[in-house]
Each structure stands twice: as C-alpha cells, then as structure tokens.
Coordinates of C-alpha atoms in Angstrom, one line a residue:
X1 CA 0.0 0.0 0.0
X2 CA 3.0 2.5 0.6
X3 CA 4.4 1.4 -2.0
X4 CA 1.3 2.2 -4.4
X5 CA 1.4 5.7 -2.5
X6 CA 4.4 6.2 -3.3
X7 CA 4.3 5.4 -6.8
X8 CA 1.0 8.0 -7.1
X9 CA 3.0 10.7 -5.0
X10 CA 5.9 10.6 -7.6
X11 CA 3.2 11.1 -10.6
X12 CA 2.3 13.8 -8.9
X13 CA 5.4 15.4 -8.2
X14 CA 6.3 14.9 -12.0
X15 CA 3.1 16.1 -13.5
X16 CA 3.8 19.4 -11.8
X17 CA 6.2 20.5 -14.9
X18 CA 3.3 20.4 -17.0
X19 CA 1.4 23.9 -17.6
X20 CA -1.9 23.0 -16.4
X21 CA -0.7 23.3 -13.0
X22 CA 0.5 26.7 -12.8
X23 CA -1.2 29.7 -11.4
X24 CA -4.0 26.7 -9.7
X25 CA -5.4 28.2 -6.4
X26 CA -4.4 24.9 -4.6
X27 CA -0.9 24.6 -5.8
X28 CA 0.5 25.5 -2.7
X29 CA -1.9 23.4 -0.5
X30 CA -0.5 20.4 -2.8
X31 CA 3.1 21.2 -2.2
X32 CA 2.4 21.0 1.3
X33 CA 0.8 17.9 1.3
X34 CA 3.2 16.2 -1.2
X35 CA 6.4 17.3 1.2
X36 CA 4.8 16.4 4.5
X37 CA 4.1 13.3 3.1
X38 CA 7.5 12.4 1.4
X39 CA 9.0 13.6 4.4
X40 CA 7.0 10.8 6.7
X41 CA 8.0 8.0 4.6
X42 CA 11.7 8.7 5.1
X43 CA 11.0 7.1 8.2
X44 CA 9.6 3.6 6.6
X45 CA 11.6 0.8 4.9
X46 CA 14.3 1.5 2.5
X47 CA 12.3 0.7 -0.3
X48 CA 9.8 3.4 0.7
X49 CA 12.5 6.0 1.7
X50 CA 14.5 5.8 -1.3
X51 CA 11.5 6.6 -3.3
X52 CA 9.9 9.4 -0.6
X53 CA 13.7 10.7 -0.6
X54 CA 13.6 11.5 -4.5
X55 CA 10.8 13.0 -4.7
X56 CA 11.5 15.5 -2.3
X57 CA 14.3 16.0 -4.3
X58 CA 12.1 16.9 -7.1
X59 CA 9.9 19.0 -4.6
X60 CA 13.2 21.0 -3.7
X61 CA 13.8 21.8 -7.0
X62 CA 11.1 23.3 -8.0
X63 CA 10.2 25.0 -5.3
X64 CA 11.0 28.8 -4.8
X65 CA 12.8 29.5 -1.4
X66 CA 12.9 32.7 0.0
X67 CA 14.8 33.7 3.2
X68 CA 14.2 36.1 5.2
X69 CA 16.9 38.9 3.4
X70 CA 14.2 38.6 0.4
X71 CA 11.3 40.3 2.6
X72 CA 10.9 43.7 3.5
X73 CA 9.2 45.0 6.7
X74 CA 6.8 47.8 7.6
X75 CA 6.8 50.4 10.2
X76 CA 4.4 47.9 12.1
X77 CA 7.1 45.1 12.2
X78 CA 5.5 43.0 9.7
X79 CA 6.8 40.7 7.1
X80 CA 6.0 42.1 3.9
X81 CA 6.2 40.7 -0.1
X82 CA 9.4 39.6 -1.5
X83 CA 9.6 42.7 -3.6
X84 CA 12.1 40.1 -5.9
X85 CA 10.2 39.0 -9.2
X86 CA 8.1 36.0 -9.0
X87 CA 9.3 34.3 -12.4
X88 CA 12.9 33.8 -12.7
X89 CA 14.8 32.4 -15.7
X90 CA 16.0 28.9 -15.6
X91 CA 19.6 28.6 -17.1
X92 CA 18.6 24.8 -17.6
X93 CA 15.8 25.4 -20.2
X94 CA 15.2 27.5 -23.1
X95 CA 13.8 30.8 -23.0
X96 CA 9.7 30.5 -23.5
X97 CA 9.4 26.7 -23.1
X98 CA 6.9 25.4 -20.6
X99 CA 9.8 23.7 -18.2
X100 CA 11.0 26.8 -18.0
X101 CA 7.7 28.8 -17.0
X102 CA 6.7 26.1 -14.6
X103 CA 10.0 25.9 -12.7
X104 CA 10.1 29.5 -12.1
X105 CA 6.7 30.0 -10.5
X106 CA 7.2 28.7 -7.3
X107 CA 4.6 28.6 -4.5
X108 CA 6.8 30.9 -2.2
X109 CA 5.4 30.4 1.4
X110 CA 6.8 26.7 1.1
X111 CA 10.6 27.9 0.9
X112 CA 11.7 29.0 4.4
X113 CA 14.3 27.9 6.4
X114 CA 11.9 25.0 8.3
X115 CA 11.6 23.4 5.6
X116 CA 14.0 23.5 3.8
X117 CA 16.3 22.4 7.0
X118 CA 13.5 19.3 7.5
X119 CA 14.2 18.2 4.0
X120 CA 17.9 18.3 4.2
X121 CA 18.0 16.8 7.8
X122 CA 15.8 13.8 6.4
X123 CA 18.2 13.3 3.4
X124 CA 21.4 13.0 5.7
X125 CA 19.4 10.8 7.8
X126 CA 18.4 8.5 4.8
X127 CA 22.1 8.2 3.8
X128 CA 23.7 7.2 7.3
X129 CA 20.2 5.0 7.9
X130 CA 19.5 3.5 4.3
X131 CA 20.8 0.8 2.1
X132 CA 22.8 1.5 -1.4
X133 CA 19.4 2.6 -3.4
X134 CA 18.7 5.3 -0.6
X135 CA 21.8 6.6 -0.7
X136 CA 22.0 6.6 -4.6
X137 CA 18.8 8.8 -4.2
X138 CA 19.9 11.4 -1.9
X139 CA 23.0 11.9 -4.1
X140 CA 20.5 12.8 -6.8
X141 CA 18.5 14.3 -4.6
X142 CA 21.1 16.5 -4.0
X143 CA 22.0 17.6 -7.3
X144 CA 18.4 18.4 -8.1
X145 CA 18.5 20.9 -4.9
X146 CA 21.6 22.3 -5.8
X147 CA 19.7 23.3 -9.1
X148 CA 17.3 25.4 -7.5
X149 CA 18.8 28.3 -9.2
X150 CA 16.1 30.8 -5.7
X151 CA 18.5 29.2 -3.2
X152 CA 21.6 30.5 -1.9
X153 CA 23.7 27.8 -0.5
X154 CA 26.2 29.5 0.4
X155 CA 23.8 31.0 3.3
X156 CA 23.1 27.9 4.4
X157 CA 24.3 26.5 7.5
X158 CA 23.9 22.8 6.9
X159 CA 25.6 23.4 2.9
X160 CA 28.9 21.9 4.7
X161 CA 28.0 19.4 6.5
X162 CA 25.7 18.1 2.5
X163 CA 29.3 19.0 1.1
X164 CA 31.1 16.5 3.5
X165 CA 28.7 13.9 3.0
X166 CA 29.1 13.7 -1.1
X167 CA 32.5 13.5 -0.6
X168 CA 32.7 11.0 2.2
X169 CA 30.4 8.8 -0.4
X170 CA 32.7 9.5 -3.2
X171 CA 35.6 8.3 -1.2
X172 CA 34.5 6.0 0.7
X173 CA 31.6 4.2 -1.2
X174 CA 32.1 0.3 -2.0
X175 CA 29.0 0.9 -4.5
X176 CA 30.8 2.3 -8.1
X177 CA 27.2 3.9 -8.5
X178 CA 26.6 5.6 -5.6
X179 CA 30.2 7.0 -6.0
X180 CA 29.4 8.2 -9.9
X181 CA 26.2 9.9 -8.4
X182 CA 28.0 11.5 -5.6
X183 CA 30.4 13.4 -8.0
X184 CA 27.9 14.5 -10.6
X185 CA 26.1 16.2 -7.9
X186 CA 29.4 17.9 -6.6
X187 CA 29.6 19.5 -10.3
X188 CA 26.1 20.8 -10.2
X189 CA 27.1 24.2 -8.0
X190 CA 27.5 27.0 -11.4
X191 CA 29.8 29.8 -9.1
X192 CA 32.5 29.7 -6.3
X193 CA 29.9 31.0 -4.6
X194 CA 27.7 28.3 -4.3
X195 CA 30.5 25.9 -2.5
X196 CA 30.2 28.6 0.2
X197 CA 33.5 27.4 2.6
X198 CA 33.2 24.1 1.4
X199 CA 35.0 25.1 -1.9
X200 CA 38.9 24.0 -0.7
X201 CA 37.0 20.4 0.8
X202 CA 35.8 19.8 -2.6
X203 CA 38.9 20.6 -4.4
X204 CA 41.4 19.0 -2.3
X205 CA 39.5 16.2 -1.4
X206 CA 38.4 15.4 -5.8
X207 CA 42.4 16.0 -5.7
X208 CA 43.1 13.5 -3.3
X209 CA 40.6 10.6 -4.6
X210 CA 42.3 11.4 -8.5
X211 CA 46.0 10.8 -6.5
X212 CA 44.5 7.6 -5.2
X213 CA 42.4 6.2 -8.3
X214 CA 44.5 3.5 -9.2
X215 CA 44.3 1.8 -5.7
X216 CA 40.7 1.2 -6.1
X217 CA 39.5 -2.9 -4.7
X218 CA 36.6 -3.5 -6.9
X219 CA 34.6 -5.3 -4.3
X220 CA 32.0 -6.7 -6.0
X221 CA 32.0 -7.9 -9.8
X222 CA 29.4 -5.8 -10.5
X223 CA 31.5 -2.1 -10.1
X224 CA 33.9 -3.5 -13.3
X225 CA 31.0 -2.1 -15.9
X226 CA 30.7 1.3 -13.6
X227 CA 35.0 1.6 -13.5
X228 CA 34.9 3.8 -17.1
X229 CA 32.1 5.8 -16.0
X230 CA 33.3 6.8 -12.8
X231 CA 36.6 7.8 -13.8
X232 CA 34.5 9.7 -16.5
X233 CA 32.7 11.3 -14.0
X234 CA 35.5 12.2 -11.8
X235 CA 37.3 14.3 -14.8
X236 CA 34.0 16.3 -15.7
X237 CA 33.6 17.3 -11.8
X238 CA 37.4 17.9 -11.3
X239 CA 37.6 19.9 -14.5
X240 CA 34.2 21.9 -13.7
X241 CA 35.6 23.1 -10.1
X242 CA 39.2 23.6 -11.5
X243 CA 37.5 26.4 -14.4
X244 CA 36.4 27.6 -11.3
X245 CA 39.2 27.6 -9.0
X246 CA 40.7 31.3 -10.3
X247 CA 37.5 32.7 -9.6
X248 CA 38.1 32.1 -5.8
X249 CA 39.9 34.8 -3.7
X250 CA 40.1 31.6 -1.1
X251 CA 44.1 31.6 -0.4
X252 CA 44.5 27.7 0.9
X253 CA 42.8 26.9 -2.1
X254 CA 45.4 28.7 -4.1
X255 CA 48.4 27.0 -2.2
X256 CA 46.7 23.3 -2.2
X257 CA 47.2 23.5 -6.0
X258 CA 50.4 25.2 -6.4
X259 CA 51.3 22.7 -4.4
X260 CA 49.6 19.7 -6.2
X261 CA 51.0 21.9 -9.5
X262 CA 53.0 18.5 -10.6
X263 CA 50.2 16.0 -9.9
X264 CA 48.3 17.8 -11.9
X265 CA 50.4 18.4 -14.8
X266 CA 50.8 14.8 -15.2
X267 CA 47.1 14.4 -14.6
X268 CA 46.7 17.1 -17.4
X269 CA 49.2 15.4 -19.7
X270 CA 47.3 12.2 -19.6
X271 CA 44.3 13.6 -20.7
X272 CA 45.8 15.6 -23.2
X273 CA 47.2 12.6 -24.8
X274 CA 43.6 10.9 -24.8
X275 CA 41.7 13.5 -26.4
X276 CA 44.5 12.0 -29.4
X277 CA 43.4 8.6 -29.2
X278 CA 39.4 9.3 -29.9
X279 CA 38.2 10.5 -32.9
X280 CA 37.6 13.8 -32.8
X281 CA 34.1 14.6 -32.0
X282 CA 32.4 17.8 -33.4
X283 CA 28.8 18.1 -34.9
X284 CA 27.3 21.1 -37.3
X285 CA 24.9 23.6 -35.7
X286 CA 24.5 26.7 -37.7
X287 CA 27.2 26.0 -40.0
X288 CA 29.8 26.2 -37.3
X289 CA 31.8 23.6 -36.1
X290 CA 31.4 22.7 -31.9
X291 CA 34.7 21.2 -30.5
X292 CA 34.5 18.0 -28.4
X293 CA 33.0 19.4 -24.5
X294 CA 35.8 17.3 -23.3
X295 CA 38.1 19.4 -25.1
X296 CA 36.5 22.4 -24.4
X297 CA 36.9 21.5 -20.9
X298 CA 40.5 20.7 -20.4
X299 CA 40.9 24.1 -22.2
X300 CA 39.2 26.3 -19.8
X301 CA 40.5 24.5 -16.8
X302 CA 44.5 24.6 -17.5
X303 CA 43.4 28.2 -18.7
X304 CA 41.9 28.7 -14.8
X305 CA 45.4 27.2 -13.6
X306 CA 47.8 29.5 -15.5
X307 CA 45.7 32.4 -14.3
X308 CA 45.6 31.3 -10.6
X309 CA 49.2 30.4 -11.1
X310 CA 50.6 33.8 -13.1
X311 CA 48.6 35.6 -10.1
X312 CA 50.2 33.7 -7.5
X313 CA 53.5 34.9 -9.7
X314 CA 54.3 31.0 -10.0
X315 CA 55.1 31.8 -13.5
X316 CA 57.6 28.8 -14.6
X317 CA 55.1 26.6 -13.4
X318 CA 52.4 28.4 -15.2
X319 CA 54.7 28.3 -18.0
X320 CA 54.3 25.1 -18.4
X321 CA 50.6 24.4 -18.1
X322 CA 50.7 27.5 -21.0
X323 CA 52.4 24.7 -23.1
X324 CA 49.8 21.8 -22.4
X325 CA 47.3 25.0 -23.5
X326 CA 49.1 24.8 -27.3
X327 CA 49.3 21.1 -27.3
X328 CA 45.4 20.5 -27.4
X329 CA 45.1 23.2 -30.3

C-alpha cells in the first residue's frame, strides 16, 4: 500500500512540470501535502525511503525558497512581499518553453528555512540510515536541490555538512554507482559562490581521490561495468571546479594547488594525450563547427590554472601548463 502511495506521489510530483498546474489556487496546498508526506516515509523501509527521498528532491527543486533577506518589513514590524520577481529564468531550459515557466513560479510560502532544514535533515538521515538505493537517491536528490537556481547555499548553515557527505560517499563508497552519483552532484554548483566554505574540501578532497584512483578494490564484480564511468565522471567534476578555482579569492585553495601543481600536470598530460586517441568529435549547428566538450573542458580549466598560477606569480610553473594549452590546439 505504501508502495502504491508512493508510486502515485511521484506522478504527482512529476506532472507538476506540465502547464496545467501553474497559477492553480491549490498549488501551494498540494506542495504542502506532497512534502509532508514524502518527508513521513523517510522514516519507513528503504524501499519506501528511497523513493519518498527523490521526490523531495524533485519537490526542492522546484520550489521557490525565500529567506528572510528577500522580505521587506513595515513600520508595524511585519513581514512584507518579497519585492524580488516572482518568475525567474532557468539557465537549464530554453527561454519561452513550458519547463521553463513552470519551474520559475514557485509557491513561495513553502521555501523558508523549516523546511527546507527538514528536507535536508531527512536526506542525511536517509544516507547514514539507508541501504545502497537510498543513498544513490539522496545523491541525486542532492544535485536536483543544488539546481534550485532561488537558493543560496552558500547561506546555508547545513551546505557543509551536505558538502562532507558527497565527498565521504565519493571516497568511501564500496557501490561504483553511488560514487558516480555522488560526483555529478558535486559538479552541479555553477559559481564559487555556491560551495560557500566548502570550496577547498571539494577541491582538495576530488584531488586527493584522483591521487589515489589506481588503488581502487573492486569489491564486488558488478562495479567492473561502472569503472569507465566513474573515472569519467571524476574528470567532468574535477575539470568543472578547476575552471572555477581562479574565480576564488580563497588563499588555501590557491596554495593546495600550487602545491599539487606537478600531480596535476601529469594528470593534465594524460588527458591531453587521450583526447589523441578518440576520434575527434564535433557536430554542425549553424554551420559552425562545436569542438568535443571534453576538449573544451580541459581548455578552460588549465586556462583557470595559468591564471591562478601567473597571479600567484608562479610563472615557470604556469609556463608550463601554457604549453599543455598549445598542445590541445
């Protein structure tokens, strides 16, 4: 029977992207009910949890949070409008389709602090609690709240301690899966910013699992098919933070990877040499030619490097980054 509910509380939650839900009366009512009861069945059996535990995820994305900055107050004391726009663009989507107009109208008295503090409390329960599917599901859980472009992690208290607990799965994990999942939502964050203090975790410790890759036990047959794509996944979520990593005016950041300058040069190196070994991948779209992402990547990332290196006036070593930089042109 939970199960079932379940199953009819993820339809739900899923049917609320389409347009004939926006600007209903009860939308707000439903959002209500729809978290309060995701957030009970955390509580059951892990079949039950994993399945209440992404669907708040979904929930969390869509929702528009506002804190208490975004209100103003009136000579009597009390809490005013959000005098911030209702509709708010979504990066993810084009401009004028309908994900993008019902993403950005948000029932706004959902997103305060409670509850968005009960929903992030229940998934780090769900992860030290659950079995491998529940915590595959708060990972992406996870990445869909850290697309919720209304929130500002970097304000939030618990935004560490949801930090710690990716990377302690991506470490740690004996489940290839979990671990894949784990660093795609550790990519999701677009700005410096949205690591908040957790920035220099994230980057030292994606630096310190790389360093370690090759020691990896395969515990169970099963993680040999996942090996490629983690190791995948690992480069896309250490070259997204490292495009970011000139951005940040955090100085241990900045002396962890002058430090790590010659792991990373090698690390660099390698995948230099790969891009050689594919076919180069590139597709037509208005009669201009799109370079391979991959490439595009490593690009923009020992570009970040030279940059944080030349300002750090490390310029041999930046010198030779700039030199990896002409070998991928």
């Amino acid at each position: 029977m939970h199960l079932h509910c379940i199953i009819v509380l993820q339809t739900i939650i899923f049917s609320l992207f389409f347009p004939f839900w926006i600007g209903s009366p009860e939308i707000s009512k439903l959002f209500t009910l729809l978290t309060e009861c995701a957030l009970r069945l955390t509580k059951d059996g892990d079949k039950i949890k994993s399945n209440a535990v992404r669907a708040l995820g979904n929930l969390s994305r869509s929702i528009k949070y506002t804190s208490d900055s975004d209100r103003t107050v009136d000579n009597k004391g009390s809490s005013l409008k959000s005098t911030k726009p209702e509709e708010l663009p979504s990066s993810n989507c084009r401009a004028g389709s309908q994900q993008d107009v019902s993403i950005s109208r948000h029932p706004a008295s959902l997103g305060d602090s409670r509850w968005l503090e009960k929903v992030v409390q229940a998934f780090i329960s769900c992860v030290t609690t659950g079995n491998v599917k529940v915590q595959w599901n708060v990972c992406h859980a996870l990445s869909n709240l850290f697309l919720n472009e209304t929130l500002r992690l970097q304000d939030m208290d618990w935004a560490s301690s949801v930090f710690s607990i990716l990377l302690l799965l991506l470490r740690d994990s004996s489940n290839f899966k979990i671990r894949i999942q784990a660093a795609a939502a550790l990519a999701v964050p677009a700005s410096v910013l949205d690591y908040g203090e957790s920035f220099s975790d994230v980057i030292q410790g994606l630096v310190h699992i790389l360093e370690n890759q090759g020691s990896d036990h395969i515990a169970s047959p099963s993680n040999f098919k996942y090996r490629v794509a983690l190791e995948k996944q690992l480069t896309s979520t250490m070259l997204h933070v490292l495009i970011l990593a000139s951005s940040s005016d955090h100085e241990p950041v900045k002396d962890f990877l002058v430090k790590k300058a010659s792991f990373l040069e090698d690390w660099f190196k390698a995948l230099c040499s790969s891009l050689g070994e594919t076919s180069c991948q590139a597709e037509v779209e208005n009669n201009k030619f799109i370079e391979n992402p991959k490439k595009e990547m490593i690009h923009n990332a020992i570009g970040s490097l030279i940059q944080l290196y030349n300002c750090r006036k490390n310029h041999a070593i930046a010198q030779k980054f700039d030199k990896l930089v002409n070998s991928i042109q």
